[in-house]
Amino acid sequence: MLERLGRMFTGTTSRIIITTMLSFVIAVNGSRRLGAFDIVFDPTNYGQNLLTAARALEQINNQVRSLENQAQSLLNQARHLASLPTSVVGQLTSTINQMNGLISQAKNISFDVQTTQQDFQRLYPRQYAAAISSDKMVQDATARWDNSYDGLKQSLTVQSAIVGSLDQDGQTLRTLMARSSTAVGSLQAQQSGNELLALQIKQSLQAQALMATQARAETLRAAEQQASAAAAKERFIRFIGDGRAYAGGR
């Protein structure tokens, strides 16, 4: 619409110039025809009128050019305010939610600080007291093995989810780069840059999730070995006893 407005002003200028020139021609011809009535032609007055008309035309041309510049400025502002037609924010948010869902599926030893401390003290003691039954130690050992198994399983699941999203991230990156290179204004360029940053943050969150689940699995495995060693030591002491039975046998 603004472009049509500019073209309309340009056409108006041409019409004004033509109309003015025709008026001058009619005035000259009329003065000649009225010569029979002894009307005297005043060249000085005619020159002043012509100069005044030329100045008026110049002012009109300046106004038209000003309006054309304003129209072009509005067009440029419209381009800078144009937003991206689509967005990948929903897609990135969905992937982050999926990763959070996988982390929240942690069983037994969870990622909650208070719960983790309580469960760890219960299932991974530094040593077993003599009052603890052998059945209880076997139950604890089974629970520790389950924890290690679930930790390794969760770590592999998160790894698979991250690897599965690599192709999608590559396509998203290509899309955002294409949008950034073809941005028609500052707003589109800024939005493309923000979404590229969001993609980078999403990948960073995925890496943190993977590190957390891997560290959890390794920690559970190491704690299982330590607790199993403490239980084995206690069972060995109970098996040996105080040594009297062996002394009596000699």
Short mmCIF file of C-alpha atoms in Angstrom, two decimals:
data_model
loop_
_atom_site.label_atom_id
_atom_site.label_comp_id
_atom_site.label_asym_id
_atom_site.label_seq_id
_atom_site.Cartn_x
_atom_site.Cartn_y
_atom_site.Cartn_z
CA MET A 1 0.00 0.00 0.00
CA LEU A 2 2.83 2.38 0.87
CA GLU A 3 4.53 1.64 -2.45
CA ARG A 4 1.33 2.46 -4.32
CA LEU A 5 1.12 5.69 -2.33
CA GLY A 6 4.61 6.66 -3.48
CA ARG A 7 3.77 5.96 -7.10
CA MET A 8 0.57 8.01 -6.76
CA PHE A 9 2.51 11.04 -5.50
CA THR A 10 4.95 10.72 -8.40
CA GLY A 11 2.06 10.71 -10.88
CA THR A 12 0.53 13.72 -9.14
CA THR A 13 3.75 15.69 -9.59
CA SER A 14 3.75 15.00 -13.33
CA ARG A 15 0.15 16.11 -13.65
CA ILE A 16 0.83 19.35 -11.76
CA ILE A 17 3.79 20.18 -14.01
CA ILE A 18 1.79 19.50 -17.18
CA THR A 19 -1.19 21.53 -15.93
CA THR A 20 1.03 24.48 -15.04
CA MET A 21 2.78 24.47 -18.41
CA LEU A 22 -0.57 24.34 -20.22
CA SER A 23 -1.72 27.32 -18.20
CA PHE A 24 1.32 29.27 -19.35
CA VAL A 25 0.71 28.34 -22.99
CA ILE A 26 -2.93 29.43 -22.78
CA ALA A 27 -1.87 32.69 -21.16
CA VAL A 28 0.59 33.46 -23.95
CA ASN A 29 -1.85 32.56 -26.69
CA GLY A 30 -4.59 34.59 -25.04
CA SER A 31 -2.37 37.62 -24.82
CA ARG A 32 -1.67 37.36 -28.54
CA ARG A 33 -5.34 37.07 -29.44
CA LEU A 34 -6.19 40.03 -27.25
CA GLY A 35 -3.58 42.15 -29.01
CA ALA A 36 -6.33 43.61 -31.20
CA PHE A 37 -7.77 45.17 -28.08
CA ASP A 38 -4.43 46.91 -27.35
CA ILE A 39 -3.56 44.68 -24.31
CA VAL A 40 0.16 45.17 -23.71
CA PHE A 41 2.29 42.11 -22.84
CA ASP A 42 4.58 42.79 -19.85
CA PRO A 43 7.68 40.55 -20.09
CA THR A 44 8.86 41.48 -16.59
CA ASN A 45 5.57 40.57 -14.98
CA TYR A 46 5.44 37.41 -17.06
CA GLY A 47 8.96 36.43 -15.92
CA GLN A 48 8.09 37.03 -12.27
CA ASN A 49 4.94 34.93 -12.61
CA LEU A 50 6.93 32.18 -14.28
CA LEU A 51 9.56 32.26 -11.50
CA THR A 52 6.85 32.13 -8.85
CA ALA A 53 5.24 29.14 -10.54
CA ALA A 54 8.61 27.37 -10.81
CA ARG A 55 9.23 27.91 -7.11
CA ALA A 56 5.78 26.59 -6.31
CA LEU A 57 6.49 23.49 -8.40
CA GLU A 58 9.80 22.99 -6.59
CA GLN A 59 8.06 23.18 -3.23
CA ILE A 60 5.49 20.64 -4.39
CA ASN A 61 8.27 18.35 -5.63
CA ASN A 62 10.03 18.65 -2.26
CA GLN A 63 6.81 17.75 -0.44
CA VAL A 64 6.27 14.76 -2.71
CA ARG A 65 9.85 13.55 -2.17
CA SER A 66 9.37 13.97 1.58
CA LEU A 67 6.21 11.86 1.46
CA GLU A 68 8.01 9.24 -0.62
CA ASN A 69 10.82 9.10 1.97
CA GLN A 70 8.27 8.74 4.75
CA ALA A 71 6.56 5.93 2.87
CA GLN A 72 9.89 4.14 2.37
CA SER A 73 10.69 4.62 6.06
CA LEU A 74 7.37 3.02 7.00
CA LEU A 75 8.14 0.10 4.69
CA ASN A 76 11.52 -0.38 6.37
CA GLN A 77 9.95 -0.23 9.80
CA ALA A 78 7.39 -2.83 8.74
CA ARG A 79 10.21 -5.14 7.65
CA HIS A 80 12.09 -4.69 10.94
CA LEU A 81 8.91 -5.41 12.92
CA ALA A 82 8.02 -8.54 10.93
CA SER A 83 8.23 -11.65 13.13
CA LEU A 84 9.19 -15.16 12.11
CA PRO A 85 6.35 -17.11 10.49
CA THR A 86 7.06 -20.19 12.63
CA SER A 87 9.00 -21.05 15.78
CA VAL A 88 10.93 -24.08 17.11
CA VAL A 89 10.43 -23.13 20.77
CA GLY A 90 7.62 -25.67 21.21
CA GLN A 91 9.79 -28.43 19.79
CA LEU A 92 12.72 -27.56 22.05
CA THR A 93 10.46 -27.34 25.10
CA SER A 94 9.00 -30.76 24.30
CA THR A 95 12.47 -32.31 24.17
CA ILE A 96 13.44 -30.74 27.50
CA ASN A 97 10.23 -32.02 29.09
CA GLN A 98 10.97 -35.49 27.75
CA MET A 99 14.43 -35.39 29.33
CA ASN A 100 13.00 -34.22 32.66
CA GLY A 101 10.49 -37.05 32.50
CA LEU A 102 13.25 -39.61 32.05
CA ILE A 103 15.18 -38.21 35.01
CA SER A 104 12.08 -38.24 37.22
CA GLN A 105 11.73 -41.99 36.56
CA ALA A 106 14.68 -42.69 38.84
CA LYS A 107 13.72 -45.58 41.12
CA ASN A 108 14.76 -46.44 44.66
CA ILE A 109 17.67 -43.99 45.09
CA SER A 110 16.15 -40.85 43.60
CA PHE A 111 17.56 -37.40 42.88
CA ASP A 112 15.81 -35.90 45.92
CA VAL A 113 18.40 -34.83 48.50
CA GLN A 114 16.58 -35.82 51.68
CA THR A 115 15.26 -39.11 50.31
CA THR A 116 18.67 -40.00 48.90
CA GLN A 117 20.36 -39.46 52.26
CA GLN A 118 17.83 -41.63 54.09
CA ASP A 119 17.89 -44.47 51.57
CA PHE A 120 21.65 -44.43 51.30
CA GLN A 121 22.15 -44.69 55.05
CA ARG A 122 19.66 -47.56 55.18
CA LEU A 123 20.91 -49.62 52.23
CA TYR A 124 24.62 -48.73 52.18
CA PRO A 125 25.88 -48.90 55.81
CA ARG A 126 29.55 -48.53 56.63
CA GLN A 127 29.30 -51.78 58.57
CA TYR A 128 26.66 -54.20 59.74
CA ALA A 129 25.97 -54.59 63.44
CA ALA A 130 25.96 -58.03 64.98
CA ALA A 131 22.23 -57.69 65.65
CA ILE A 132 21.42 -57.53 61.92
CA SER A 133 20.22 -60.90 60.66
CA SER A 134 21.70 -62.64 57.65
CA ASP A 135 18.34 -62.47 55.90
CA LYS A 136 18.33 -58.69 56.31
CA MET A 137 21.80 -58.47 54.78
CA VAL A 138 20.68 -60.58 51.83
CA GLN A 139 17.63 -58.35 51.34
CA ASP A 140 19.82 -55.25 51.40
CA ALA A 141 22.24 -56.77 48.92
CA THR A 142 19.35 -57.55 46.57
CA ALA A 143 18.04 -53.98 46.90
CA ARG A 144 21.49 -52.58 46.16
CA TRP A 145 21.81 -54.72 43.06
CA ASP A 146 18.38 -53.51 41.91
CA ASN A 147 19.47 -49.91 42.45
CA SER A 148 22.62 -50.40 40.38
CA TYR A 149 20.66 -52.13 37.65
CA ASP A 150 18.04 -49.35 37.51
CA GLY A 151 20.77 -46.69 37.54
CA LEU A 152 22.54 -48.25 34.56
CA LYS A 153 19.24 -48.72 32.76
CA GLN A 154 18.26 -45.09 33.26
CA SER A 155 21.65 -43.87 32.08
CA LEU A 156 21.34 -45.92 28.87
CA THR A 157 17.78 -44.66 28.35
CA VAL A 158 18.89 -41.03 28.61
CA GLN A 159 21.78 -41.73 26.24
CA SER A 160 19.39 -43.25 23.71
CA ALA A 161 17.03 -40.28 23.97
CA ILE A 162 19.85 -37.80 23.38
CA VAL A 163 21.26 -39.72 20.42
CA GLY A 164 17.76 -40.05 18.99
CA SER A 165 17.34 -36.27 19.03
CA LEU A 166 20.62 -35.52 17.23
CA ASP A 167 19.08 -35.78 13.75
CA GLN A 168 16.22 -33.56 14.84
CA ASP A 169 18.67 -31.03 16.31
CA GLY A 170 20.59 -31.00 13.05
CA GLN A 171 17.46 -30.25 11.07
CA THR A 172 16.46 -27.56 13.56
CA LEU A 173 19.90 -25.98 13.28
CA ARG A 174 19.70 -25.89 9.48
CA THR A 175 16.24 -24.33 9.66
CA LEU A 176 17.33 -21.62 12.09
CA MET A 177 20.46 -20.82 10.09
CA ALA A 178 18.38 -20.45 6.92
CA ARG A 179 15.95 -18.15 8.70
CA SER A 180 18.79 -16.06 10.10
CA SER A 181 20.41 -15.63 6.69
CA THR A 182 17.13 -14.63 5.02
CA ALA A 183 15.80 -12.39 7.81
CA VAL A 184 14.09 -9.31 6.34
CA GLY A 185 14.44 -7.18 9.46
CA SER A 186 16.10 -6.84 12.84
CA LEU A 187 13.24 -8.58 14.69
CA GLN A 188 13.45 -11.74 12.58
CA ALA A 189 17.25 -11.78 12.93
CA GLN A 190 16.94 -11.37 16.70
CA GLN A 191 14.32 -14.11 16.98
CA SER A 192 16.46 -16.48 14.92
CA GLY A 193 19.42 -15.73 17.18
CA ASN A 194 17.33 -16.35 20.29
CA GLU A 195 16.12 -19.70 18.98
CA LEU A 196 19.67 -20.71 18.08
CA LEU A 197 20.62 -19.89 21.67
CA ALA A 198 17.65 -21.94 22.92
CA LEU A 199 18.87 -24.92 20.88
CA GLN A 200 22.31 -24.59 22.43
CA ILE A 201 20.82 -24.40 25.95
CA LYS A 202 18.67 -27.45 25.26
CA GLN A 203 21.70 -29.45 24.20
CA SER A 204 23.56 -28.26 27.30
CA LEU A 205 20.67 -29.44 29.50
CA GLN A 206 20.76 -32.81 27.75
CA ALA A 207 24.47 -33.11 28.42
CA GLN A 208 23.92 -32.27 32.10
CA ALA A 209 21.15 -34.86 32.34
CA LEU A 210 23.42 -37.48 30.81
CA MET A 211 26.27 -36.62 33.17
CA ALA A 212 23.92 -36.78 36.17
CA THR A 213 22.48 -40.18 35.27
CA GLN A 214 25.90 -41.64 34.43
CA ALA A 215 27.40 -40.34 37.67
CA ARG A 216 24.42 -41.75 39.58
CA ALA A 217 24.87 -45.19 38.01
CA GLU A 218 28.61 -45.22 38.74
CA THR A 219 28.07 -44.03 42.32
CA LEU A 220 25.43 -46.67 42.99
CA ARG A 221 27.72 -49.35 41.61
CA ALA A 222 30.64 -48.22 43.76
CA ALA A 223 28.41 -47.95 46.85
CA GLU A 224 27.06 -51.43 46.18
CA GLN A 225 30.57 -52.83 46.14
CA GLN A 226 31.46 -51.06 49.37
CA ALA A 227 28.32 -52.21 51.19
CA SER A 228 28.70 -55.74 49.84
CA ALA A 229 32.25 -55.80 51.18
CA ALA A 230 30.99 -54.68 54.61
CA ALA A 231 28.31 -57.39 54.59
CA ALA A 232 30.81 -60.04 53.50
CA LYS A 233 33.12 -59.01 56.33
CA GLU A 234 30.31 -59.37 58.86
CA ARG A 235 29.29 -62.76 57.49
CA PHE A 236 32.89 -63.92 57.64
CA ILE A 237 33.16 -62.85 61.28
CA ARG A 238 29.99 -64.74 62.10
CA PHE A 239 31.24 -67.80 60.28
CA ILE A 240 34.58 -67.80 62.08
CA GLY A 241 33.09 -66.83 65.41
CA ASP A 242 35.42 -66.42 68.40
CA GLY A 243 37.67 -69.31 67.28
CA ARG A 244 36.89 -71.60 70.20
CA ALA A 245 35.37 -74.27 68.02
CA TYR A 246 38.56 -74.56 66.01
CA ALA A 247 40.73 -74.50 69.11
CA GLY A 248 38.72 -77.34 70.65
CA GLY A 249 39.06 -79.41 67.54
CA ARG A 250 42.88 -79.39 67.93
#
